[in-house]
Backbone as JSON, one array per atom type, in Angstrom:
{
  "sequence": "XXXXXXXXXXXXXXXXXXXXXXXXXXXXXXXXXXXXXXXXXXXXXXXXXXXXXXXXXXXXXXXXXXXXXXXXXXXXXXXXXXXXXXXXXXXXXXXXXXXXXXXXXXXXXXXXXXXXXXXXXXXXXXXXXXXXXXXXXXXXXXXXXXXXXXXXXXXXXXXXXXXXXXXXXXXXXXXXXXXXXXXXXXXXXXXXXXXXXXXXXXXXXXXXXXXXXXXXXXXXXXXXXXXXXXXXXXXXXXXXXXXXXXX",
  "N": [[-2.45, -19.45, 33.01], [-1.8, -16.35, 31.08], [0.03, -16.54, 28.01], [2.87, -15.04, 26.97], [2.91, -13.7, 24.14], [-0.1, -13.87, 23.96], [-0.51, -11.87, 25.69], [0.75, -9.74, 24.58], [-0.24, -9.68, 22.51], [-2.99, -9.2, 23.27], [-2.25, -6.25, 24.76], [-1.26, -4.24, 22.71], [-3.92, -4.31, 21.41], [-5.16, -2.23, 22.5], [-6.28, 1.14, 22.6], [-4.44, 3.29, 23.4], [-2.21, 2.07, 23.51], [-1.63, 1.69, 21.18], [-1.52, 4.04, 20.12], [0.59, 4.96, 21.32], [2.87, 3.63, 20.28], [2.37, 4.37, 17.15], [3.15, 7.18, 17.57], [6.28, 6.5, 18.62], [6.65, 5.44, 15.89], [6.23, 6.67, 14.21], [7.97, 9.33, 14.39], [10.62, 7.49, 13.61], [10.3, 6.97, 11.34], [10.1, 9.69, 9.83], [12.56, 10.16, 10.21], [13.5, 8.39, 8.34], [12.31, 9.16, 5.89], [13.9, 11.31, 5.61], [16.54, 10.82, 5.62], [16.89, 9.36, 3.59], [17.98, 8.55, -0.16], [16.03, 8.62, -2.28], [15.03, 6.89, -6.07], [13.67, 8.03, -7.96], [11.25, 6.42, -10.68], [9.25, 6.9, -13.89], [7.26, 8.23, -12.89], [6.95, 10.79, -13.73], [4.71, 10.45, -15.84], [2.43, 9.67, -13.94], [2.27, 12.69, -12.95], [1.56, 14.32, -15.31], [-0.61, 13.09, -16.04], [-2.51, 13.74, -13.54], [-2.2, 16.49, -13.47], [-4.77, 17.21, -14.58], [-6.37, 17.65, -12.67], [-7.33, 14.61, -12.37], [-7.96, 11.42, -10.96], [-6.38, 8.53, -9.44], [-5.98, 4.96, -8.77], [-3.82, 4.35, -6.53], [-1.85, 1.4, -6.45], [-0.28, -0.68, -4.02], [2.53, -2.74, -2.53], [1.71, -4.71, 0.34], [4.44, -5.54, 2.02], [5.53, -2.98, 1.34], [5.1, -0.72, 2.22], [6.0, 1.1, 3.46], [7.38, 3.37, 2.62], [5.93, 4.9, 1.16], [4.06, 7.09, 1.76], [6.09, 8.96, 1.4], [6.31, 8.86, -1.6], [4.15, 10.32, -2.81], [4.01, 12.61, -1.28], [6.45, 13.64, -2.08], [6.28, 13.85, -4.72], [3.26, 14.63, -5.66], [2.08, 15.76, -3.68], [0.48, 16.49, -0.98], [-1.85, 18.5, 0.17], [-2.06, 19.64, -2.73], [-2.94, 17.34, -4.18], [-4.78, 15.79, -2.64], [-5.55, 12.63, -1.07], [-6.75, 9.57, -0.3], [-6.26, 6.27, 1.99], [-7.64, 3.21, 1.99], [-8.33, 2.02, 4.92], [-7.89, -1.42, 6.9], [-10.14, -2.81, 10.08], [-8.68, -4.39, 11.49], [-6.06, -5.16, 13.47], [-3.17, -4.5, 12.55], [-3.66, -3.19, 10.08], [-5.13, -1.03, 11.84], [-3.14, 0.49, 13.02], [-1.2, 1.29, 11.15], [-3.22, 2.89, 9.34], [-3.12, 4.92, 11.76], [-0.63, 5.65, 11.55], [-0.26, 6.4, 8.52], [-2.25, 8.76, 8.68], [-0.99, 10.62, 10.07], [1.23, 11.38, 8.69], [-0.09, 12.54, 6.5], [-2.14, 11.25, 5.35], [-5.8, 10.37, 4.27], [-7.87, 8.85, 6.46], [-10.09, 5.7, 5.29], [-11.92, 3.46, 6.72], [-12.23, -0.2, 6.57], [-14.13, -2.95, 6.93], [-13.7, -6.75, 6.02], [-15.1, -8.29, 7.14], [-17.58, -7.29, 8.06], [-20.41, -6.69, 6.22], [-22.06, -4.65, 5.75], [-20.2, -2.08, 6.64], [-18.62, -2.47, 4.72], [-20.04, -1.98, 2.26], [-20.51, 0.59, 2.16], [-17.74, 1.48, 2.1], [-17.14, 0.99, -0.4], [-19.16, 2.84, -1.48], [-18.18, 5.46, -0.95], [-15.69, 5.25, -1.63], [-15.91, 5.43, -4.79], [-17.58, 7.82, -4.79], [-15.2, 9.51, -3.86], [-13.48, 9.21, -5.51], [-15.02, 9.96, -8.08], [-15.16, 12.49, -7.68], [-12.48, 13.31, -7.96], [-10.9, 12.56, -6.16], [-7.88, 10.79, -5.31], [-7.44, 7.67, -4.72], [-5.56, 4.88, -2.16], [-4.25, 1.65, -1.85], [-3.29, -1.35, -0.24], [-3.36, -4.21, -2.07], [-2.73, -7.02, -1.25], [-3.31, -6.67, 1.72], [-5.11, -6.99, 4.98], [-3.96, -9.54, 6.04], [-2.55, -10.87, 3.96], [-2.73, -13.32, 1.26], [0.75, -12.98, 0.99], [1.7, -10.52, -1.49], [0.03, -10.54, -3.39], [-3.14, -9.94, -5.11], [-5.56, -10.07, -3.12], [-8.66, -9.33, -3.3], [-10.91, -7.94, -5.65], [-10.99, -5.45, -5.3], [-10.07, -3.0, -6.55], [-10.19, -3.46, -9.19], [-12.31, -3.57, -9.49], [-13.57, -0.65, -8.56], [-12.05, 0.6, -10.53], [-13.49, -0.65, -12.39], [-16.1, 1.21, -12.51], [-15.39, 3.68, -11.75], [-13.87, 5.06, -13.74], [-10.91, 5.94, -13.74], [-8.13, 4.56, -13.41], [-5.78, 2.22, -12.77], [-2.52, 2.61, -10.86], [0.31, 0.62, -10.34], [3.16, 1.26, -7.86], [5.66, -0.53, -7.77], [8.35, -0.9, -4.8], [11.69, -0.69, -3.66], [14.05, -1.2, -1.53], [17.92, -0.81, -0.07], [20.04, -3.0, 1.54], [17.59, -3.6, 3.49], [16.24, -3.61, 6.92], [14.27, -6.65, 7.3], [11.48, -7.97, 8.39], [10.04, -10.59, 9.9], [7.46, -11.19, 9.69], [3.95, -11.84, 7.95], [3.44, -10.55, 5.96], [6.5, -10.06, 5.65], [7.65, -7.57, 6.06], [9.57, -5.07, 5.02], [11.58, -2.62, 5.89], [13.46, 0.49, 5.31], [16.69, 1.41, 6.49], [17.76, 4.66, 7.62], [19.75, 6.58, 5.56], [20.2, 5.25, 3.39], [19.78, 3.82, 0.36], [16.7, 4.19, -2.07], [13.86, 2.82, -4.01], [11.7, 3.57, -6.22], [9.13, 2.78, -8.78], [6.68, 3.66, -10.78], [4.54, 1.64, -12.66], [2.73, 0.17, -15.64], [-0.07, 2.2, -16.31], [-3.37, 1.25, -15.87], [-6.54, 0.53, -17.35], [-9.85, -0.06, -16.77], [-12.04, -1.56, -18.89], [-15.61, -0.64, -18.52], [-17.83, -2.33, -19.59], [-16.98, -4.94, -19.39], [-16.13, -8.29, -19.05], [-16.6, -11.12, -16.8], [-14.74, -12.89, -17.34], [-12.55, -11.91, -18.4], [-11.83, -9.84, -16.31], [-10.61, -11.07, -15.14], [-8.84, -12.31, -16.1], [-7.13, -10.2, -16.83], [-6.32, -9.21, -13.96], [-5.09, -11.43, -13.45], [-2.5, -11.07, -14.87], [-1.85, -8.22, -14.16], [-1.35, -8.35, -11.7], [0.98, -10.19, -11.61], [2.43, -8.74, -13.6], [3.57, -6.91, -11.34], [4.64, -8.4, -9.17], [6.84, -9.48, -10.78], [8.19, -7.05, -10.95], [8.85, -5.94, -8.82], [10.36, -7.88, -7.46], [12.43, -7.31, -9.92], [13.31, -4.61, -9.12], [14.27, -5.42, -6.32], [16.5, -7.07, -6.97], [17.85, -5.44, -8.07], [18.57, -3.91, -5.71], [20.1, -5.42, -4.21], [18.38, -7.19, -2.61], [17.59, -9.76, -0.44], [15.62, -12.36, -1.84], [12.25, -11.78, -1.95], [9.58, -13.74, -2.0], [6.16, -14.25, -3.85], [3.35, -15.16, -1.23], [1.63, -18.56, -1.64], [-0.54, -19.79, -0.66], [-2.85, -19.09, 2.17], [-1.21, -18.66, 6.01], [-2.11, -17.74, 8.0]],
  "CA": [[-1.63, -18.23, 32.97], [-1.5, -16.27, 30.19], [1.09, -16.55, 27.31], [3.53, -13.29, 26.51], [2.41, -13.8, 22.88], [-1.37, -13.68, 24.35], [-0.53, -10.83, 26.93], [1.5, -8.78, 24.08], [-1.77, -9.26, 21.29], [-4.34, -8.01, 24.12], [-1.67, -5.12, 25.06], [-1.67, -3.88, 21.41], [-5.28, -3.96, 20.64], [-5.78, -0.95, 23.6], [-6.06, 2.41, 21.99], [-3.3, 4.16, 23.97], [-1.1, 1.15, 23.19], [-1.34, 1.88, 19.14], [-1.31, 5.54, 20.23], [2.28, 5.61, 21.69], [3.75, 3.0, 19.18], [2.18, 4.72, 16.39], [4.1, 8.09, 17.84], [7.07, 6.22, 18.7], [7.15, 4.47, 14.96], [6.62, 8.01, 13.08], [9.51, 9.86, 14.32], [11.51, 6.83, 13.04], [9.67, 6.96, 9.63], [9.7, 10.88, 9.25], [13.82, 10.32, 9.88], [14.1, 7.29, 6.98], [12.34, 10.04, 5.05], [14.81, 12.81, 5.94], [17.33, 10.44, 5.42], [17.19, 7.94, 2.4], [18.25, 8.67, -0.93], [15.29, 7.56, -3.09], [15.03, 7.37, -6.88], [12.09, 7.72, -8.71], [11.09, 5.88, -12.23], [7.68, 6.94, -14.15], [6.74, 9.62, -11.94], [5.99, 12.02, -14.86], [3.37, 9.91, -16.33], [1.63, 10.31, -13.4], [2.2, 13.57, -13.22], [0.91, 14.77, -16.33], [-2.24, 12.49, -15.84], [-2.97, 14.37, -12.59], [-2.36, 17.85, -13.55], [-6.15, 18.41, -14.99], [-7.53, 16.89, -11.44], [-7.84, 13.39, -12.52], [-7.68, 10.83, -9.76], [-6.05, 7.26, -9.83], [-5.9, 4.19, -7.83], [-2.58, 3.55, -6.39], [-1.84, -0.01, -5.3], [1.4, -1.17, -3.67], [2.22, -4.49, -1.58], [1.84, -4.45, 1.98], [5.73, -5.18, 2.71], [6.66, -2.02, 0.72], [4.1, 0.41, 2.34], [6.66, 2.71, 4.55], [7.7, 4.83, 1.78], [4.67, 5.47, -0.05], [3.66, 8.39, 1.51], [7.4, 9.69, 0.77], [6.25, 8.87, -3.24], [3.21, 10.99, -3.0], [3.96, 13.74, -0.83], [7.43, 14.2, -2.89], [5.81, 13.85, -6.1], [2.55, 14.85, -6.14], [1.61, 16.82, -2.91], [-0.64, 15.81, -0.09], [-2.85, 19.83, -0.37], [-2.57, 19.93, -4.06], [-3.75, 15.91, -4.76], [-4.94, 14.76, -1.22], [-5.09, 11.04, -1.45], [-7.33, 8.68, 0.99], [-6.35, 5.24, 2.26], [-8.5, 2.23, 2.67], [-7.55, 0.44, 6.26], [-8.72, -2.48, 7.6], [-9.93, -2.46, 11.06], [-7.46, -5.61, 12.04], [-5.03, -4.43, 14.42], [-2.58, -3.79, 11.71], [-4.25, -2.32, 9.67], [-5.32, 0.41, 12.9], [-2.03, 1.13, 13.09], [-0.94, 1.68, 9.5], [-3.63, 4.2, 9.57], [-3.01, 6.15, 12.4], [0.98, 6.51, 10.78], [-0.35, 7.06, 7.33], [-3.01, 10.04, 8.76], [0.2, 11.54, 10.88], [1.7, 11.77, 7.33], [-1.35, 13.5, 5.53], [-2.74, 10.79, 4.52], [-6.84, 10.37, 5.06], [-8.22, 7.51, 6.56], [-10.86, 5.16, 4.9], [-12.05, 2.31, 7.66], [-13.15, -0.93, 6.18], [-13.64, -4.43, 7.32], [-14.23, -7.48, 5.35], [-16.71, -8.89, 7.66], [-19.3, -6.4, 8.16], [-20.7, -6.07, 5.03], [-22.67, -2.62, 5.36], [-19.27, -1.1, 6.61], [-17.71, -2.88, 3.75], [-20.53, -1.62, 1.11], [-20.53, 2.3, 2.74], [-16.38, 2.11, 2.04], [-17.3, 0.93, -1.51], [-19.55, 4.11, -2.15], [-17.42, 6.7, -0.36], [-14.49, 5.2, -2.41], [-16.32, 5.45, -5.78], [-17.52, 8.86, -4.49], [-14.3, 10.5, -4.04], [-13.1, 8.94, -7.41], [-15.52, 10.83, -9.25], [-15.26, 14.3, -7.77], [-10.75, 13.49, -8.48], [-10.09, 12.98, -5.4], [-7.24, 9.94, -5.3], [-7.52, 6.6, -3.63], [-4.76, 3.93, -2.51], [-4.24, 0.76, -0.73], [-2.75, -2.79, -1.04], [-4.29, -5.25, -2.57], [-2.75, -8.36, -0.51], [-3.36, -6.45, 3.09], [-4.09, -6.85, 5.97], [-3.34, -10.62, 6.07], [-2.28, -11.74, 2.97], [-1.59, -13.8, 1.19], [1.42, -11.62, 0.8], [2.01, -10.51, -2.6], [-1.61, -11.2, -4.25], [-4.54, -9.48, -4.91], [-7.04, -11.13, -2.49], [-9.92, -9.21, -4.01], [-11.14, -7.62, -6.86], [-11.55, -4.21, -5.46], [-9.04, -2.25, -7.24], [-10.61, -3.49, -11.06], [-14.23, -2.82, -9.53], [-13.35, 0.63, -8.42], [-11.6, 1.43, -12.08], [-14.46, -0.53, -13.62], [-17.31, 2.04, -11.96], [-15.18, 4.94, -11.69], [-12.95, 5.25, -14.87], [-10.3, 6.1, -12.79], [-6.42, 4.03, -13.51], [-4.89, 1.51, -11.24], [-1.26, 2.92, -10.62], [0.67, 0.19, -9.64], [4.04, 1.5, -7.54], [6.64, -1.26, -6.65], [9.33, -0.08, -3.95], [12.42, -1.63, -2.87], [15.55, -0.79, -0.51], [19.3, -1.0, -0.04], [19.75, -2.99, 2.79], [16.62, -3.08, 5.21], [15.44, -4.35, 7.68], [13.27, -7.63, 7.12], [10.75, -8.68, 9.58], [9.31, -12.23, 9.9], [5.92, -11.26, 9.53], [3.47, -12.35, 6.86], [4.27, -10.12, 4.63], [8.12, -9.72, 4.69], [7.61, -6.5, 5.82], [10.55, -3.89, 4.6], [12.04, -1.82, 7.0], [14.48, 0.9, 5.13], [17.17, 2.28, 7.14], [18.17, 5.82, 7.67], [21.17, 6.9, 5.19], [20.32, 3.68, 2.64], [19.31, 4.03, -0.87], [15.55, 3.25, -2.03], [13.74, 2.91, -5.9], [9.94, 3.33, -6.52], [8.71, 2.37, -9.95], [5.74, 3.41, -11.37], [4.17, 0.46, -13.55], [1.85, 0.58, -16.89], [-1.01, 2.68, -16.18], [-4.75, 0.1, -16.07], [-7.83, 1.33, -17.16], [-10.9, -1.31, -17.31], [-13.41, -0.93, -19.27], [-17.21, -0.89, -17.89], [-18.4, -3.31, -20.15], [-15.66, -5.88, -19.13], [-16.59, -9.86, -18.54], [-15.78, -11.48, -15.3], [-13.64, -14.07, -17.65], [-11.53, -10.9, -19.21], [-11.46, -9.07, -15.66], [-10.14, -11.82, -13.92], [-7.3, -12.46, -16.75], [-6.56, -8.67, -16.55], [-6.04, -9.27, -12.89], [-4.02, -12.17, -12.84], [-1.75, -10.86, -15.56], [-1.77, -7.55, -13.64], [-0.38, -9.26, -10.51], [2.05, -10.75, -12.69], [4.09, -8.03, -13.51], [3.6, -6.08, -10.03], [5.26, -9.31, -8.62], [8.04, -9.14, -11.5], [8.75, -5.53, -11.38], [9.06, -5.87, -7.06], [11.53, -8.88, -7.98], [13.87, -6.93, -10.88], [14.09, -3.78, -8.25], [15.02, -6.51, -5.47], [17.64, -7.36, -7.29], [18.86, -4.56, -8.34], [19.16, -3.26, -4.75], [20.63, -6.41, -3.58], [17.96, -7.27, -1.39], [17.08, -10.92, -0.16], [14.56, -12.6, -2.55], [11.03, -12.39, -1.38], [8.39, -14.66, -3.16], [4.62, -14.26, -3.52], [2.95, -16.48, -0.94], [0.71, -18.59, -2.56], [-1.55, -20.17, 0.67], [-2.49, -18.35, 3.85], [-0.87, -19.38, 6.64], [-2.75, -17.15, 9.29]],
  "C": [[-1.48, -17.75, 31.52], [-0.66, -15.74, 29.49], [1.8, -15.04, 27.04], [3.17, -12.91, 25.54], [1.02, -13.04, 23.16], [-1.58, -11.79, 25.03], [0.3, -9.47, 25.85], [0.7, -8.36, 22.95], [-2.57, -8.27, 21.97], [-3.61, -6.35, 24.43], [-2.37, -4.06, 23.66], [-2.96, -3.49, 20.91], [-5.7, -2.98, 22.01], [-5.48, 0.24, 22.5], [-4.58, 3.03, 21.68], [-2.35, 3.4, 23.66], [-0.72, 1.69, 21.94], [-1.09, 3.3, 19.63], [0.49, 6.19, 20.64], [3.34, 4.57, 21.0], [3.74, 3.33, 18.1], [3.28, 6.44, 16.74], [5.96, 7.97, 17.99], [7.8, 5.97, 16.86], [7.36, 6.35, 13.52], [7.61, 8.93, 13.26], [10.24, 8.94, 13.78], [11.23, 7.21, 11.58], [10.02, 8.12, 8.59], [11.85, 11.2, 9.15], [14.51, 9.54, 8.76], [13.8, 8.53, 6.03], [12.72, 11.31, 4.76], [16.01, 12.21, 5.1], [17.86, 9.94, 3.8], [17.18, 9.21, 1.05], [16.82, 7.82, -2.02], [15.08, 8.35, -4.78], [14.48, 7.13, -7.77], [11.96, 7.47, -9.86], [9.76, 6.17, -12.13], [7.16, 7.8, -13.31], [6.27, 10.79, -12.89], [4.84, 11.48, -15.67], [2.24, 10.56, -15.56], [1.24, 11.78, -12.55], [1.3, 14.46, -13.71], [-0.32, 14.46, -16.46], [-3.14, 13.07, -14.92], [-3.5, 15.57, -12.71], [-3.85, 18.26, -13.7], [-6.98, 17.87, -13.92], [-7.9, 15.67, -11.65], [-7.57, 12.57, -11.77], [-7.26, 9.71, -10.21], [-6.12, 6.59, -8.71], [-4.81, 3.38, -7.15], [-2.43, 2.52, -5.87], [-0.53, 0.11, -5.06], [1.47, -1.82, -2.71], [2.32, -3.96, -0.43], [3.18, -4.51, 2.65], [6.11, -3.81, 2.46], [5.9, -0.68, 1.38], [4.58, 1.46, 3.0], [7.14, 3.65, 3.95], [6.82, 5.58, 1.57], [4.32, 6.47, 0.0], [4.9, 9.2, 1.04], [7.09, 9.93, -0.64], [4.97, 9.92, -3.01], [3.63, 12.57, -2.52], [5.25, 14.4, -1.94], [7.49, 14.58, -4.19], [4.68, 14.73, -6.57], [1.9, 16.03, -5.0], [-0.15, 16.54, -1.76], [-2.01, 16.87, -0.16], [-3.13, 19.45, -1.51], [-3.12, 18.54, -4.61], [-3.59, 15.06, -3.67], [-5.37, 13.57, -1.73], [-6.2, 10.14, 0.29], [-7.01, 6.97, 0.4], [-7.31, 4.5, 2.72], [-7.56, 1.27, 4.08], [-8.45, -0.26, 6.73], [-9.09, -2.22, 9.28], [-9.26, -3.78, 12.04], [-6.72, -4.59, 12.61], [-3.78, -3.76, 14.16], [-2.68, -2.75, 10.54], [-4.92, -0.36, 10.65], [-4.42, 0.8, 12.57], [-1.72, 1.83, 11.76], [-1.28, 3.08, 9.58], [-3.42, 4.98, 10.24], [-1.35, 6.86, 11.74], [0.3, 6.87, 9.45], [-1.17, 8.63, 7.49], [-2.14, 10.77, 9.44], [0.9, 11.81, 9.69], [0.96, 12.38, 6.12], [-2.1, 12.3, 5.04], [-4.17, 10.18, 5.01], [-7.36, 9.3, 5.28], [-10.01, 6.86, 5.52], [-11.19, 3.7, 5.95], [-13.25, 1.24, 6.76], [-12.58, -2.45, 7.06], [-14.76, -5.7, 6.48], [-15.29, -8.1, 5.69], [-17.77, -8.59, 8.2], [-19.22, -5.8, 6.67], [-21.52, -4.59, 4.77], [-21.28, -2.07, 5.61], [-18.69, -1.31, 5.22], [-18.24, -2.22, 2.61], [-20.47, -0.05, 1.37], [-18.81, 2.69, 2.4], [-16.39, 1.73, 0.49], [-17.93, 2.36, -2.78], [-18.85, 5.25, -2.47], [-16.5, 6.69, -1.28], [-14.84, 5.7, -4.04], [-16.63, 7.09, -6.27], [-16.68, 9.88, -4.41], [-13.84, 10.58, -5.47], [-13.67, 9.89, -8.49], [-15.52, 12.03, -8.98], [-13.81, 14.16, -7.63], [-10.35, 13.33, -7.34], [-9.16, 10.94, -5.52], [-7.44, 8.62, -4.59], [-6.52, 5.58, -3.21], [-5.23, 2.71, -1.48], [-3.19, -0.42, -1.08], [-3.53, -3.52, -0.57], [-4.0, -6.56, -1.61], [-2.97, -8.18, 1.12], [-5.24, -6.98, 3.38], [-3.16, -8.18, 6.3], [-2.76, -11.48, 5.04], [-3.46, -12.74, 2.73], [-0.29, -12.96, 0.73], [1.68, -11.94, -1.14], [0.87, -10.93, -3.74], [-2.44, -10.67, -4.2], [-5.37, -10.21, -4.76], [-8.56, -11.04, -2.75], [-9.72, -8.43, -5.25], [-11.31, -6.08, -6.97], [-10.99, -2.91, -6.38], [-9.73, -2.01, -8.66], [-12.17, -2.94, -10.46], [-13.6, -1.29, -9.88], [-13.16, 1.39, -10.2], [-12.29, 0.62, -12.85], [-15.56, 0.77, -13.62], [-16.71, 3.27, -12.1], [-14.37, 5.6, -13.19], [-11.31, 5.57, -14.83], [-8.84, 4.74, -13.1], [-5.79, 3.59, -12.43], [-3.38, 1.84, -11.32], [-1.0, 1.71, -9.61], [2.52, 0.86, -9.09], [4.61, 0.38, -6.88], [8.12, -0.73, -6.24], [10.08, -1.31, -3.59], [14.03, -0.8, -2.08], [17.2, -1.28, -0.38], [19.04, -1.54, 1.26], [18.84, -2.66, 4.01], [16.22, -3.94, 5.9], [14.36, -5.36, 7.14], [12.43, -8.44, 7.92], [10.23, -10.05, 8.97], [7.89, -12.11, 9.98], [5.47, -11.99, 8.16], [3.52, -12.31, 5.77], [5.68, -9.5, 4.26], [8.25, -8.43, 4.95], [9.24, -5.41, 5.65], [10.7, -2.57, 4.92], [13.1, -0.89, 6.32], [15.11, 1.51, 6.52], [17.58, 3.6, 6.62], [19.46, 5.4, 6.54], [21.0, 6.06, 4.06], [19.04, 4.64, 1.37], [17.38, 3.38, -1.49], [15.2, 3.49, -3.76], [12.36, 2.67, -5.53], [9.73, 3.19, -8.0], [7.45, 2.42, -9.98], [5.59, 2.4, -12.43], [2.93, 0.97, -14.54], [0.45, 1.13, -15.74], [-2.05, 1.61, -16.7], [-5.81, 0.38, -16.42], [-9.21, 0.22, -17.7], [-11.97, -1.11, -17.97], [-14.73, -1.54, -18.43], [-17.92, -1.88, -18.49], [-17.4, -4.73, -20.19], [-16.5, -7.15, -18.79], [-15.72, -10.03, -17.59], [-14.73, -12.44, -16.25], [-12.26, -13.6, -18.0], [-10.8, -10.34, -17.95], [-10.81, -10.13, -15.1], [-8.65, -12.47, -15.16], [-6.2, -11.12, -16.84], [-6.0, -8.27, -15.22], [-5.24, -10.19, -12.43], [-2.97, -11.28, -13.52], [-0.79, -8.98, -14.53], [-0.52, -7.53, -12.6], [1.01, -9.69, -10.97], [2.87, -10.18, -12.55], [3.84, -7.3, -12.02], [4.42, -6.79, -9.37], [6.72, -9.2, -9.58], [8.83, -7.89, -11.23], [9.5, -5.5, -9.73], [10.34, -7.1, -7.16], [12.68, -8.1, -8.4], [14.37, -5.31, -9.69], [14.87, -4.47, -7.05], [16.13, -6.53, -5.98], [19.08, -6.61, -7.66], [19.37, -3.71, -7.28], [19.88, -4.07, -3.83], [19.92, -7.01, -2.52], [17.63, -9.08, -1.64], [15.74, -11.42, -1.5], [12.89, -12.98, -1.58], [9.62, -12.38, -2.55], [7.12, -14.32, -2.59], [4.16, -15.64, -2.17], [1.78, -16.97, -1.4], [-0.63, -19.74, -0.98], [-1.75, -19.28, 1.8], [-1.81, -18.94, 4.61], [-1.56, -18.76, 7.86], [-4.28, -17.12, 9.07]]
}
């Protein structure tokens, strides 16, 4: 017989399933972002960096990802500096996407274990980069480990393209905290939130794997610090990098 767990995975991975939870989950989303009070640090940097059409690579952790389009569209403008997401095609990752493209934002479909899809979302990405158009994602999705950049794609991208990793860490007054993998962060309606732009990254092309890969821990570093000192300052629960998979 099979398990509710079993019988509530297979539900989920049907189209129409993601189709009326993804409808259900964006009216909630489109009322946090009616609602919440949020208050933006570093936002004119990237601003001013934008204005002459120049594109960047925003990262930001997979718990913090329900604002984000709130930071873009409020900031920068989904028409005037459209923006494409990379999603995985994991089952969370589907989803994600279908709420982030109900919020303007354009899909990018990749999956780690087909490597032609994986090298065709490498071009495309490189591709938009150079004719300005924006790119984001997070680095520790879809499965973690939460809080870690699991690959390298972020420094490729802004080694090949020239192109600036914007890191944004977000945190909330009181939210919701799921038991998932990554901690995910649920603001409520009416509740206060803080985005933080972080130092602007830019790698050079002639970079060593011994340099890029200290530029990438260090990176991580503060992205993990900075997601910490807003924690704290919004009173929220402490949540730590994980440093093993567990799924």
């Amino acid at each position: 017989m099979m398990s509710l767990k079993e019988f509530t995975r297979r539900t989920l991975d049907l189209k129409i399933s993601q189709n009326i939870l993804a409808i259900t989950l964006i009216s909630f989303i489109r009322f946090v972002y009616f609602t919440t009070f949020v208050k933006y640090r570093g936002v004119d940097k990237v601003k001013e960096y934008m204005k002459s059409g120049k594109p960047i690579i925003l990262v930001f952790w997979h718990s913090r990802s329900i604002l984000i389009s709130k930071f873009w569209k409020d900031n920068l403008g989904m028409r005037r500096h459209p923006i494409y997401g990379i999603f995985s095609t994991h089952r969370d990752g589907q989803l994600i996407g279908k709420l982030f493209g109900m919020l303007g934002v354009k899909n990018i479909i990749s999956s780690s274990k087909d490597v032609m899809q994986a090298s065709k979302v490498v071009m495309k990405s490189l591709r938009l980069l150079k004719s300005g158009v924006s790119i984001g994602f997070t680095p520790d999705g879809p499965i973690g480990p939460r809080m870690n950049f699991v690959s390298d794609s972020a420094f490729l991208f802004a080694k090949a393209s020239g192109a600036p990793i914007v890191p944004v860490c977000i945190s909330a007054k009181n939210p919701k905290i799921l038991n998932s993998w990554d901690r995910l962060v649920i603001p409520k309606p009416f509740h206060k939130a803080v985005m933080e732009v972080g130092d602007f990254l830019f790698v050079d092309k002639k970079i060593s794997d011994a340099d890029l890969e200290k530029i990438k821990t260090d990176f991580e570093r503060k992205m993990v610090e900075n997601t910490l000192k807003l924690d704290r300052e919004m009173g929220m629960p402490e949540i730590l990098p994980e440093k093993t998979k567990k799924r």
